[in-house]
Amino acid sequence: MHAVRPEEHADPVEAVLAAHRAGTRLSLATSGTTGAVRRVLRSTQSWWGSFAAYSELSGVAAGARVWLPGPLTSTMVLFAAVHAAVVGATRVDDPGEATHACLTPAQLEMRGAELPRETWVAVAGAALSKRLTLRAAARGLTVSHYYGAAELSFVAASAPRRNEGAGPVPAGLRPFAGVEIAIRDTPGPGSIWVRSPSVCDGYDGAPGPLRRDGEWATVGDVGRIRHGVLEVLGRPDAVTTAGATVLLAEVEAVLAGVAEGPFAVHGLPHAVFGEVLAVTCVDPADEPRLRAAARTLPASHRPRIWRRADTLPLTPAGKVDRAALASVLGTTLGGAR
């Protein structure tokens, strides 16, 4: 049966609703932030089955006014828009009118101040720093957090809880309703595997990172589980510098503990070493803090180039665009500093 491509319709949300009524599968484009854009095949029921749990996580119910700043070509945004339509919520274009929002961490960092106090924000992304969470709480926002992937749908989530004196902050990521999580050493050390009714049916066209082992599946994201809480390090984007392969997620995990503003770790081409690690940050006061934290890393993992930017470029899906950073800031370097 033909799969519906929502972005090819004048109203992508209505196209998904019609596909559900007809029992037709969806063909959804991935964000392309970790490689080429691919198309994921999934049943509409794999989404509908998550709606009750997502309502509890996001607070979105009938009468809610939901702000979704990303495009409907993003599976995160399209899911939230379809969910809003099904439960009787409305979408608003002005963040000042919102009671609820679904944002990436970068969008929360850059646009969270536009939301009214007491707005409930569901943050979708691998990592949500304590600093950013507490800053949002200080603005009066209620924040919940979830991690997933286009191929896997929801994997883990943290509902808000109240911290003494800190306002509503999310607890650690735990398996989403109906999902089991395991950490394995394939396809690489620390790979996150899930068993879930919401895993996609495969790809529509070119293959992607999804791997299966019976009922279990992974897209290669890495992480660890401590006391039942999942810490996600993200997709293992890597830089090869002077013969050493460095996972960017490992460097970012250390620097995130001290950063006050947005920053990104990325590679820049180098005439001798192939690539060098670079850090681009927005807050000028962050650089000395980040440099100090970087000195605790092994020599191979220490950034050599430090840059500042007024803002970090984002993909249409609201994620930091590392490729754009390298393109805008990077010329082939003859030496690192």
JSON list of N, CA and C in Angstrom, two decimals, residues 1 5 10 14 45 76-77 93 97 99 114 149 171 198 201 225 242 252 272 308 314 324 329:
[
{"chain": "A", "resi": 1, "resn": "MET", "atom": "N", "xyz": [0.85, -1.19, 0.00]},
{"chain": "A", "resi": 1, "resn": "MET", "atom": "CA", "xyz": [0.00, 0.00, 0.00]},
{"chain": "A", "resi": 1, "resn": "MET", "atom": "C", "xyz": [0.88, 1.24, 0.00]},
{"chain": "A", "resi": 5, "resn": "ARG", "atom": "N", "xyz": [3.19, 10.73, 2.34]},
{"chain": "A", "resi": 5, "resn": "ARG", "atom": "CA", "xyz": [4.26, 11.67, 2.66]},
{"chain": "A", "resi": 5, "resn": "ARG", "atom": "C", "xyz": [3.60, 12.99, 3.07]},
{"chain": "A", "resi": 10, "resn": "ALA", "atom": "N", "xyz": [-1.07, 19.89, 1.31]},
{"chain": "A", "resi": 10, "resn": "ALA", "atom": "CA", "xyz": [-1.26, 21.28, 1.74]},
{"chain": "A", "resi": 10, "resn": "ALA", "atom": "C", "xyz": [-1.37, 21.37, 3.26]},
{"chain": "A", "resi": 14, "resn": "GLU", "atom": "N", "xyz": [-3.60, 17.12, 8.57]},
{"chain": "A", "resi": 14, "resn": "GLU", "atom": "CA", "xyz": [-4.79, 16.45, 8.05]},
{"chain": "A", "resi": 14, "resn": "GLU", "atom": "C", "xyz": [-4.40, 15.23, 7.24]},
{"chain": "A", "resi": 45, "resn": "GLN", "atom": "N", "xyz": [-0.56, 3.94, 13.94]},
{"chain": "A", "resi": 45, "resn": "GLN", "atom": "CA", "xyz": [-0.84, 3.42, 15.27]},
{"chain": "A", "resi": 45, "resn": "GLN", "atom": "C", "xyz": [0.38, 3.50, 16.17]},
{"chain": "A", "resi": 76, "resn": "MET", "atom": "N", "xyz": [9.34, 15.46, 15.07]},
{"chain": "A", "resi": 76, "resn": "MET", "atom": "CA", "xyz": [9.01, 15.91, 16.42]},
{"chain": "A", "resi": 76, "resn": "MET", "atom": "C", "xyz": [7.84, 16.89, 16.39]},
{"chain": "A", "resi": 77, "resn": "VAL", "atom": "N", "xyz": [7.92, 17.87, 15.49]},
{"chain": "A", "resi": 77, "resn": "VAL", "atom": "CA", "xyz": [6.89, 18.90, 15.40]},
{"chain": "A", "resi": 77, "resn": "VAL", "atom": "C", "xyz": [5.60, 18.32, 14.84]},
{"chain": "A", "resi": 93, "resn": "ASP", "atom": "N", "xyz": [0.79, 30.67, 16.67]},
{"chain": "A", "resi": 93, "resn": "ASP", "atom": "CA", "xyz": [2.03, 31.14, 16.06]},
{"chain": "A", "resi": 93, "resn": "ASP", "atom": "C", "xyz": [2.81, 32.07, 16.97]},
{"chain": "A", "resi": 97, "resn": "GLU", "atom": "N", "xyz": [1.09, 33.73, 23.33]},
{"chain": "A", "resi": 97, "resn": "GLU", "atom": "CA", "xyz": [-0.27, 33.22, 23.52]},
{"chain": "A", "resi": 97, "resn": "GLU", "atom": "C", "xyz": [-0.30, 31.78, 23.99]},
{"chain": "A", "resi": 99, "resn": "THR", "atom": "N", "xyz": [0.07, 28.24, 26.09]},
{"chain": "A", "resi": 99, "resn": "THR", "atom": "CA", "xyz": [0.02, 27.61, 27.42]},
{"chain": "A", "resi": 99, "resn": "THR", "atom": "C", "xyz": [0.98, 26.43, 27.46]},
{"chain": "A", "resi": 114, "resn": "GLU", "atom": "N", "xyz": [10.43, 34.18, 25.55]},
{"chain": "A", "resi": 114, "resn": "GLU", "atom": "CA", "xyz": [9.24, 34.70, 24.89]},
{"chain": "A", "resi": 114, "resn": "GLU", "atom": "C", "xyz": [7.95, 34.07, 25.40]},
{"chain": "A", "resi": 149, "resn": "ALA", "atom": "N", "xyz": [14.02, 9.17, 18.69]},
{"chain": "A", "resi": 149, "resn": "ALA", "atom": "CA", "xyz": [14.61, 9.25, 17.35]},
{"chain": "A", "resi": 149, "resn": "ALA", "atom": "C", "xyz": [13.49, 9.00, 16.35]},
{"chain": "A", "resi": 171, "resn": "ALA", "atom": "N", "xyz": [12.94, 15.15, 36.46]},
{"chain": "A", "resi": 171, "resn": "ALA", "atom": "CA", "xyz": [13.82, 14.13, 37.02]},
{"chain": "A", "resi": 171, "resn": "ALA", "atom": "C", "xyz": [14.58, 13.50, 35.87]},
{"chain": "A", "resi": 198, "resn": "SER", "atom": "N", "xyz": [6.71, 1.15, 19.22]},
{"chain": "A", "resi": 198, "resn": "SER", "atom": "CA", "xyz": [6.71, 2.33, 18.36]},
{"chain": "A", "resi": 198, "resn": "SER", "atom": "C", "xyz": [7.89, 2.39, 17.40]},
{"chain": "A", "resi": 201, "resn": "ASP", "atom": "N", "xyz": [8.88, 0.75, 10.78]},
{"chain": "A", "resi": 201, "resn": "ASP", "atom": "CA", "xyz": [8.86, -0.47, 9.96]},
{"chain": "A", "resi": 201, "resn": "ASP", "atom": "C", "xyz": [10.07, -0.60, 9.05]},
{"chain": "A", "resi": 225, "resn": "ILE", "atom": "N", "xyz": [23.33, 3.83, 31.74]},
{"chain": "A", "resi": 225, "resn": "ILE", "atom": "CA", "xyz": [22.23, 3.78, 32.70]},
{"chain": "A", "resi": 225, "resn": "ILE", "atom": "C", "xyz": [22.84, 3.72, 34.10]},
{"chain": "A", "resi": 242, "resn": "ALA", "atom": "N", "xyz": [44.79, 13.95, 14.19]},
{"chain": "A", "resi": 242, "resn": "ALA", "atom": "CA", "xyz": [46.12, 13.37, 14.43]},
{"chain": "A", "resi": 242, "resn": "ALA", "atom": "C", "xyz": [46.05, 11.87, 14.67]},
{"chain": "A", "resi": 252, "resn": "GLU", "atom": "N", "xyz": [31.41, 17.22, 24.77]},
{"chain": "A", "resi": 252, "resn": "GLU", "atom": "CA", "xyz": [30.28, 18.08, 25.15]},
{"chain": "A", "resi": 252, "resn": "GLU", "atom": "C", "xyz": [29.77, 17.74, 26.54]},
{"chain": "A", "resi": 272, "resn": "VAL", "atom": "N", "xyz": [47.40, 19.61, 8.48]},
{"chain": "A", "resi": 272, "resn": "VAL", "atom": "CA", "xyz": [48.33, 18.60, 8.99]},
{"chain": "A", "resi": 272, "resn": "VAL", "atom": "C", "xyz": [47.61, 17.46, 9.70]},
{"chain": "A", "resi": 308, "resn": "ARG", "atom": "N", "xyz": [33.76, 32.54, 19.02]},
{"chain": "A", "resi": 308, "resn": "ARG", "atom": "CA", "xyz": [32.51, 33.09, 19.55]},
{"chain": "A", "resi": 308, "resn": "ARG", "atom": "C", "xyz": [31.58, 33.45, 18.42]},
{"chain": "A", "resi": 314, "resn": "LEU", "atom": "N", "xyz": [20.94, 26.94, 13.58]},
{"chain": "A", "resi": 314, "resn": "LEU", "atom": "CA", "xyz": [20.08, 25.79, 13.84]},
{"chain": "A", "resi": 314, "resn": "LEU", "atom": "C", "xyz": [19.59, 25.19, 12.53]},
{"chain": "A", "resi": 324, "resn": "ALA", "atom": "N", "xyz": [26.99, 23.60, 9.46]},
{"chain": "A", "resi": 324, "resn": "ALA", "atom": "CA", "xyz": [26.98, 25.03, 9.13]},
{"chain": "A", "resi": 324, "resn": "ALA", "atom": "C", "xyz": [28.06, 25.76, 9.91]},
{"chain": "A", "resi": 329, "resn": "LEU", "atom": "N", "xyz": [32.68, 28.98, 9.83]},
{"chain": "A", "resi": 329, "resn": "LEU", "atom": "CA", "xyz": [33.87, 29.36, 10.57]},
{"chain": "A", "resi": 329, "resn": "LEU", "atom": "C", "xyz": [35.15, 28.73, 10.05]}
]
